[in-house]
Short mmCIF file of C-alpha atoms in Angstrom, two decimals:
data_model
loop_
_atom_site.label_atom_id
_atom_site.label_comp_id
_atom_site.label_asym_id
_atom_site.label_seq_id
_atom_site.Cartn_x
_atom_site.Cartn_y
_atom_site.Cartn_z
CA MET E 1 0.02 0.14 -0.13
CA THR E 2 1.55 3.53 -0.88
CA ALA E 3 -0.24 5.91 0.78
CA GLN E 4 -1.82 9.08 -0.12
CA ILE E 5 0.07 12.12 0.27
CA ILE E 6 -2.01 14.97 2.49
CA ASP E 7 -1.01 18.48 1.37
CA GLY E 8 -0.68 21.04 3.93
CA LYS E 9 0.67 23.57 1.52
CA ALA E 10 -2.13 23.33 -1.15
CA PHE E 11 -4.64 22.90 1.89
CA ALA E 12 -3.15 25.51 3.91
CA ALA E 13 -3.47 28.17 0.72
CA THR E 14 -7.49 26.74 0.64
CA VAL E 15 -8.02 28.12 4.52
CA ARG E 16 -5.90 31.20 3.72
CA GLU E 17 -8.62 32.01 0.78
CA LYS E 18 -11.40 31.60 3.15
CA VAL E 19 -10.03 34.03 5.45
CA ALA E 20 -9.58 36.07 2.51
CA GLY E 21 -13.33 36.35 1.63
CA HIS E 22 -14.26 36.30 5.50
CA VAL E 23 -12.02 39.62 5.85
CA ALA E 24 -13.65 41.06 2.82
CA ARG E 25 -16.96 40.13 3.81
CA LEU E 26 -16.44 41.62 7.15
CA LYS E 27 -15.43 44.86 5.36
CA GLU E 28 -17.75 45.13 3.55
CA GLU E 29 -20.91 44.57 5.20
CA HIS E 30 -19.31 45.77 8.37
CA GLY E 31 -16.93 48.28 7.93
CA ILE E 32 -14.86 46.14 10.08
CA THR E 33 -11.12 44.96 9.37
CA PRO E 34 -9.26 42.37 11.29
CA GLY E 35 -6.06 43.44 12.78
CA LEU E 36 -3.30 40.78 13.96
CA ALA E 37 -0.45 42.07 16.73
CA VAL E 38 2.65 39.80 16.79
CA VAL E 39 5.21 40.91 19.63
CA LEU E 40 8.62 39.84 19.21
CA VAL E 41 11.75 40.07 21.89
CA GLY E 42 15.23 39.51 20.84
CA GLU E 43 16.70 38.30 17.51
CA ASP E 44 16.26 34.77 17.55
CA PRO E 45 17.02 33.95 13.88
CA ALA E 46 14.16 31.30 13.74
CA SER E 47 11.42 33.70 15.44
CA GLN E 48 12.18 36.94 13.10
CA VAL E 49 11.72 34.47 9.80
CA TYR E 50 7.85 33.16 11.64
CA VAL E 51 7.28 36.91 12.19
CA ARG E 52 7.61 38.39 8.79
CA SER E 53 5.69 35.34 6.91
CA LYS E 54 2.89 35.99 9.50
CA GLY E 55 3.22 39.76 8.92
CA LYS E 56 3.26 39.06 5.21
CA GLN E 57 0.38 36.64 5.26
CA THR E 58 -1.56 38.59 7.07
CA VAL E 59 -1.68 41.69 5.07
CA GLU E 60 -2.56 38.97 1.55
CA ALA E 61 -5.25 38.26 3.52
CA GLY E 62 -6.60 41.73 3.67
CA MET E 63 -6.16 42.36 7.56
CA ASN E 64 -4.22 44.55 9.23
CA SER E 65 -1.01 43.45 10.87
CA TYR E 66 1.28 45.45 13.88
CA GLU E 67 4.06 43.98 14.04
CA HIS E 68 6.25 44.94 17.92
CA LYS E 69 9.69 44.49 17.79
CA LEU E 70 11.37 44.46 21.08
CA GLU E 71 14.86 44.77 21.93
CA ALA E 72 16.24 41.44 24.42
CA ASP E 73 16.83 42.85 27.23
CA THR E 74 13.08 44.46 27.43
CA SER E 75 11.78 44.55 31.21
CA GLU E 76 9.07 41.83 32.21
CA GLU E 77 7.50 45.41 33.13
CA GLU E 78 7.43 46.94 29.42
CA LEU E 79 6.13 43.80 28.18
CA LEU E 80 3.04 43.39 30.26
CA ALA E 81 2.50 47.50 29.55
CA LEU E 82 2.43 46.23 25.94
CA ILE E 83 0.55 43.94 25.94
CA ASP E 84 -2.40 45.61 28.22
CA LYS E 85 -2.22 48.50 25.60
CA LEU E 86 -3.51 46.34 22.49
CA ASN E 87 -5.71 44.37 24.82
CA ASN E 88 -7.39 47.51 25.06
CA ASP E 89 -7.26 48.13 21.36
CA PRO E 90 -9.70 47.92 19.56
CA ALA E 91 -8.09 47.54 15.96
CA VAL E 92 -6.38 44.53 17.81
CA HIS E 93 -8.29 41.52 17.60
CA GLY E 94 -5.75 39.15 18.00
CA ILE E 95 -2.21 39.35 20.09
CA LEU E 96 0.28 36.58 19.69
CA VAL E 97 3.36 36.98 21.54
CA GLN E 98 6.49 34.83 19.69
CA LEU E 99 8.04 32.24 21.73
CA PRO E 100 10.46 31.64 23.23
CA LEU E 101 11.27 34.49 25.23
CA PRO E 102 14.39 35.41 26.56
CA GLY E 103 15.30 33.59 29.50
CA HIS E 104 14.59 36.77 32.25
CA LEU E 105 11.18 36.46 30.78
CA ASN E 106 8.36 34.68 32.41
CA GLU E 107 6.44 33.14 29.85
CA ASP E 108 3.37 31.61 31.78
CA LEU E 109 3.06 35.09 32.96
CA VAL E 110 3.33 36.61 29.77
CA ILE E 111 0.63 34.53 27.99
CA ASN E 112 -1.75 34.67 30.54
CA SER E 113 -1.30 38.57 30.44
CA VAL E 114 -3.39 38.58 27.15
CA SER E 115 -6.51 38.74 26.93
CA PRO E 116 -8.09 35.62 26.66
CA GLU E 117 -10.66 36.75 23.70
CA LYS E 118 -7.74 37.97 21.92
CA ASP E 119 -5.27 35.08 22.62
CA VAL E 120 -5.23 34.00 19.06
CA ASP E 121 -2.45 31.01 20.05
CA GLY E 122 -5.06 29.67 22.14
CA PHE E 123 -2.50 29.26 25.44
CA HIS E 124 -4.18 31.26 28.05
CA ILE E 125 -5.17 29.12 31.06
CA SER E 126 -8.75 30.54 30.60
CA ASN E 127 -8.67 29.10 26.85
CA VAL E 128 -7.07 25.78 28.25
CA GLY E 129 -10.15 25.17 30.40
CA LEU E 130 -12.79 26.10 28.23
CA LEU E 131 -11.08 23.78 25.39
CA GLY E 132 -10.89 20.83 27.92
CA THR E 133 -14.43 21.18 29.10
CA GLY E 134 -16.09 21.22 25.17
CA GLN E 135 -16.77 25.02 25.51
CA LYS E 136 -16.06 27.76 23.13
CA SER E 137 -12.51 29.10 23.14
CA MET E 138 -9.69 29.89 21.03
CA VAL E 139 -7.80 27.06 20.02
CA PRO E 140 -4.06 26.43 19.26
CA CYS E 141 -3.27 26.86 15.63
CA THR E 142 -0.91 23.89 14.95
CA PRO E 143 -3.94 20.96 16.47
CA LEU E 144 -6.55 22.81 14.85
CA GLY E 145 -5.30 22.62 11.57
CA CYS E 146 -4.44 18.99 12.40
CA LEU E 147 -8.34 18.46 12.80
CA MET E 148 -9.25 20.67 9.70
CA MET E 149 -7.16 18.31 7.50
CA LEU E 150 -8.24 15.20 9.41
CA ARG E 151 -12.11 16.14 9.05
CA ASP E 152 -11.27 16.96 4.78
CA HIS E 153 -9.56 13.69 5.01
CA HIS E 154 -12.36 11.58 6.83
CA GLY E 155 -15.57 13.21 6.79
CA SER E 156 -16.55 12.42 10.09
CA LEU E 157 -14.02 11.27 12.58
CA SER E 158 -16.89 9.82 15.23
CA GLY E 159 -15.89 6.37 16.81
CA LEU E 160 -12.65 5.92 15.52
CA ASP E 161 -9.87 5.35 17.49
CA ALA E 162 -6.85 8.03 17.53
CA VAL E 163 -3.43 8.52 19.09
CA VAL E 164 -1.84 10.70 20.02
CA ILE E 165 2.05 10.14 20.42
CA GLY E 166 2.97 13.58 22.70
CA ARG E 167 1.50 15.15 25.85
CA SER E 168 2.90 18.82 25.32
CA ASN E 169 0.66 21.78 26.06
CA ILE E 170 0.83 23.52 22.62
CA VAL E 171 0.16 20.34 20.84
CA GLY E 172 -0.10 17.16 22.31
CA LYS E 173 -3.09 17.66 25.19
CA PRO E 174 -5.14 20.40 22.84
CA MET E 175 -5.00 17.80 20.12
CA ALA E 176 -6.67 14.99 22.64
CA GLN E 177 -9.04 17.35 23.35
CA LEU E 178 -10.00 18.19 19.64
CA LEU E 179 -10.34 14.60 18.97
CA LEU E 180 -12.43 14.12 21.97
CA GLY E 181 -14.64 16.84 20.59
CA ASP E 182 -15.42 14.89 17.12
CA SER E 183 -16.08 11.91 19.62
CA CYS E 184 -13.12 9.78 18.74
CA THR E 185 -11.87 7.35 21.59
CA VAL E 186 -8.42 9.25 22.33
CA THR E 187 -4.93 7.74 23.86
CA ILE E 188 -2.21 9.90 24.44
CA ALA E 189 0.84 8.23 24.28
CA HIS E 190 4.73 9.60 25.26
CA SER E 191 8.08 8.37 26.65
CA ARG E 192 6.80 6.62 29.51
CA THR E 193 3.94 4.47 27.91
CA LYS E 194 4.04 0.93 28.35
CA ASN E 195 4.31 -1.25 24.81
CA ILE E 196 4.34 1.97 22.91
CA ALA E 197 4.12 -0.07 19.38
CA ASP E 198 0.88 -2.25 20.31
CA VAL E 199 -0.64 0.86 21.93
CA VAL E 200 -0.01 2.83 18.36
CA ARG E 201 -0.49 0.10 16.15
CA ARG E 202 -4.20 -0.18 16.82
CA ALA E 203 -5.12 3.10 16.08
CA ASP E 204 -7.04 4.51 13.14
CA ILE E 205 -5.65 7.92 13.40
CA VAL E 206 -1.86 8.68 14.66
CA VAL E 207 -0.93 12.29 15.55
CA ALA E 208 2.60 12.30 16.47
CA ALA E 209 4.41 15.23 18.24
CA VAL E 210 6.53 13.91 20.33
CA GLY E 211 9.55 16.04 18.99
CA ARG E 212 12.03 12.51 18.70
CA THR E 213 13.47 12.29 15.44
CA GLU E 214 11.74 9.58 13.22
CA MET E 215 10.58 7.76 16.55
CA VAL E 216 7.62 6.51 14.95
CA PRO E 217 8.27 3.56 12.20
CA GLY E 218 5.94 1.98 9.78
CA ASP E 219 5.34 -1.62 11.42
CA TRP E 220 3.81 0.60 14.57
CA ILE E 221 1.16 1.60 12.17
CA LYS E 222 -2.14 -0.04 11.71
CA PRO E 223 -2.88 -0.45 7.86
CA GLY E 224 -4.40 1.83 6.08
CA ALA E 225 -4.58 4.50 9.16
CA THR E 226 -3.95 8.22 8.89
CA VAL E 227 -0.85 9.16 10.20
CA ILE E 228 -0.39 12.98 11.13
CA ASP E 229 3.27 13.94 11.63
CA VAL E 230 3.53 17.28 13.63
CA GLY E 231 7.35 16.81 14.00
CA ILE E 232 9.87 19.08 12.93
CA ASN E 233 13.76 18.14 13.86
CA ARG E 234 16.45 19.04 11.37
CA ILE E 235 19.24 16.07 10.64
CA ASP E 236 22.24 16.44 8.21
CA ALA E 237 22.00 15.81 4.84
CA PRO E 238 25.46 14.58 3.87
CA GLU E 239 24.06 13.64 0.28
CA LYS E 240 23.37 17.88 -0.25
CA GLY E 241 26.50 18.50 0.26
CA GLU E 242 28.75 19.09 3.69
CA GLY E 243 27.31 20.74 6.37
CA LYS E 244 23.91 20.52 4.88
CA THR E 245 20.40 20.11 6.49
CA ARG E 246 17.06 18.89 5.95
CA LEU E 247 13.76 18.29 7.60
CA VAL E 248 12.34 15.46 9.08
CA GLY E 249 9.22 14.03 11.50
CA ASP E 250 8.52 12.07 14.21
CA VAL E 251 7.78 9.57 11.90
CA ASP E 252 10.15 7.47 9.71
CA PHE E 253 8.23 8.80 6.40
CA ALA E 254 9.50 6.24 3.88
CA SER E 255 8.10 2.97 6.36
CA CYS E 256 5.14 4.55 7.44
CA ALA E 257 3.98 5.63 3.84
CA GLU E 258 4.04 2.07 3.06
CA VAL E 259 1.41 0.87 5.68
CA ALA E 260 -0.70 4.26 6.08
CA GLY E 261 -3.56 5.17 4.38
CA ALA E 262 -2.44 8.59 4.47
CA ILE E 263 -0.29 10.80 5.51
CA THR E 264 1.25 14.06 5.95
CA PRO E 265 4.78 14.97 4.65
CA VAL E 266 7.60 16.68 6.59
CA PRO E 267 8.04 19.51 5.44
CA GLY E 268 5.14 20.62 3.65
CA GLY E 269 2.06 18.89 5.65
CA VAL E 270 1.15 20.53 8.98
CA GLY E 271 3.48 23.59 8.97
CA PRO E 272 1.80 25.16 6.46
CA MET E 273 -1.66 25.39 8.60
CA THR E 274 0.01 26.72 11.35
CA ILE E 275 -0.08 30.21 10.42
CA ALA E 276 -3.13 29.58 8.13
CA CYS E 277 -5.00 28.45 11.06
CA LEU E 278 -3.25 32.22 13.07
CA LEU E 279 -5.53 34.24 10.63
CA ALA E 280 -8.59 31.62 11.03
CA ASN E 281 -8.11 32.22 14.80
CA THR E 282 -7.70 36.23 14.28
CA VAL E 283 -11.05 36.52 12.08
CA THR E 284 -13.15 34.36 14.67
CA ALA E 285 -11.76 36.32 17.39
CA CYS E 286 -13.11 39.87 15.22
CA CYS E 287 -16.73 38.23 14.86
CA ARG E 288 -17.05 36.85 18.18
CA ALA E 289 -15.59 40.89 19.75
CA ASN E 290 -18.44 42.27 17.67
CA GLY E 291 -21.10 40.05 17.81
CA LEU E 292 -21.16 38.39 14.46
CA SER E 293 -21.62 34.73 13.12
CA GLU E 294 -18.57 32.87 13.65
CA PRO E 295 -16.74 31.87 10.29
CA GLU E 296 -17.77 28.76 8.46
CA GLY E 297 -15.06 25.89 8.46
CA LEU E 298 -12.36 28.11 10.01
CA THR E 299 -12.83 26.68 13.69
CA ALA E 300 -13.07 24.04 16.04
#
């Protein structure tokens, strides 16, 4: 069996088109332009790339983009004051503080200082609690993107057996909650799980988000299962030349693709969906703030 490739890049483009359509209607019918504020502290190279990409895609979707770049030695007091200002700015509907933060800043304190209604990352403790109890919340972007792709591929997820490998607050736990919300039977596996191969092998859906390079081999996968690979790991690629690297996921793509029914590649799978869902969350936050119907197909 050769698995169907779930093209996250193409799917993300479709999501961005939907976002742009909703933004155009908000402008035309209500005179409202959704606004996303991104806060970057310091000069982490990877974070700078992410912020540039987020800003570019925000503008391309017709939204307002507000970028705040702060020095690495910015004090906690200064950062919290900026977030408070953004919380009270009616033109800003979504706030994202780019992680990781410099070591002298308390990430939990900063994340929880963002207004839950504007927390388009879905990391605020209030949104975590709302998601966990099945109530309306802002949903973390990466799990939301995974859910969208699974719904698109399967239609209904009801009754399917899902295993999430990884228990992080950013992906593993919210992914499990979203799958439960769609009536899957859900197991969270992790580094301490006994007989993990047997646990994974029974799953109709495998979401690998453990952060270990190519940890999941093909013989862990149930024939015909859907595999969503959230991992992004950089490894040496001597075949490309000295000092060159390439990206791989948390599953061994070649062996898993021989068994699975469908699989996301790395790169080009889950990654593009994360920013697309950030834009979707910003539109959702804007609609909620203005008492308007939520955008169809862009929320959990």
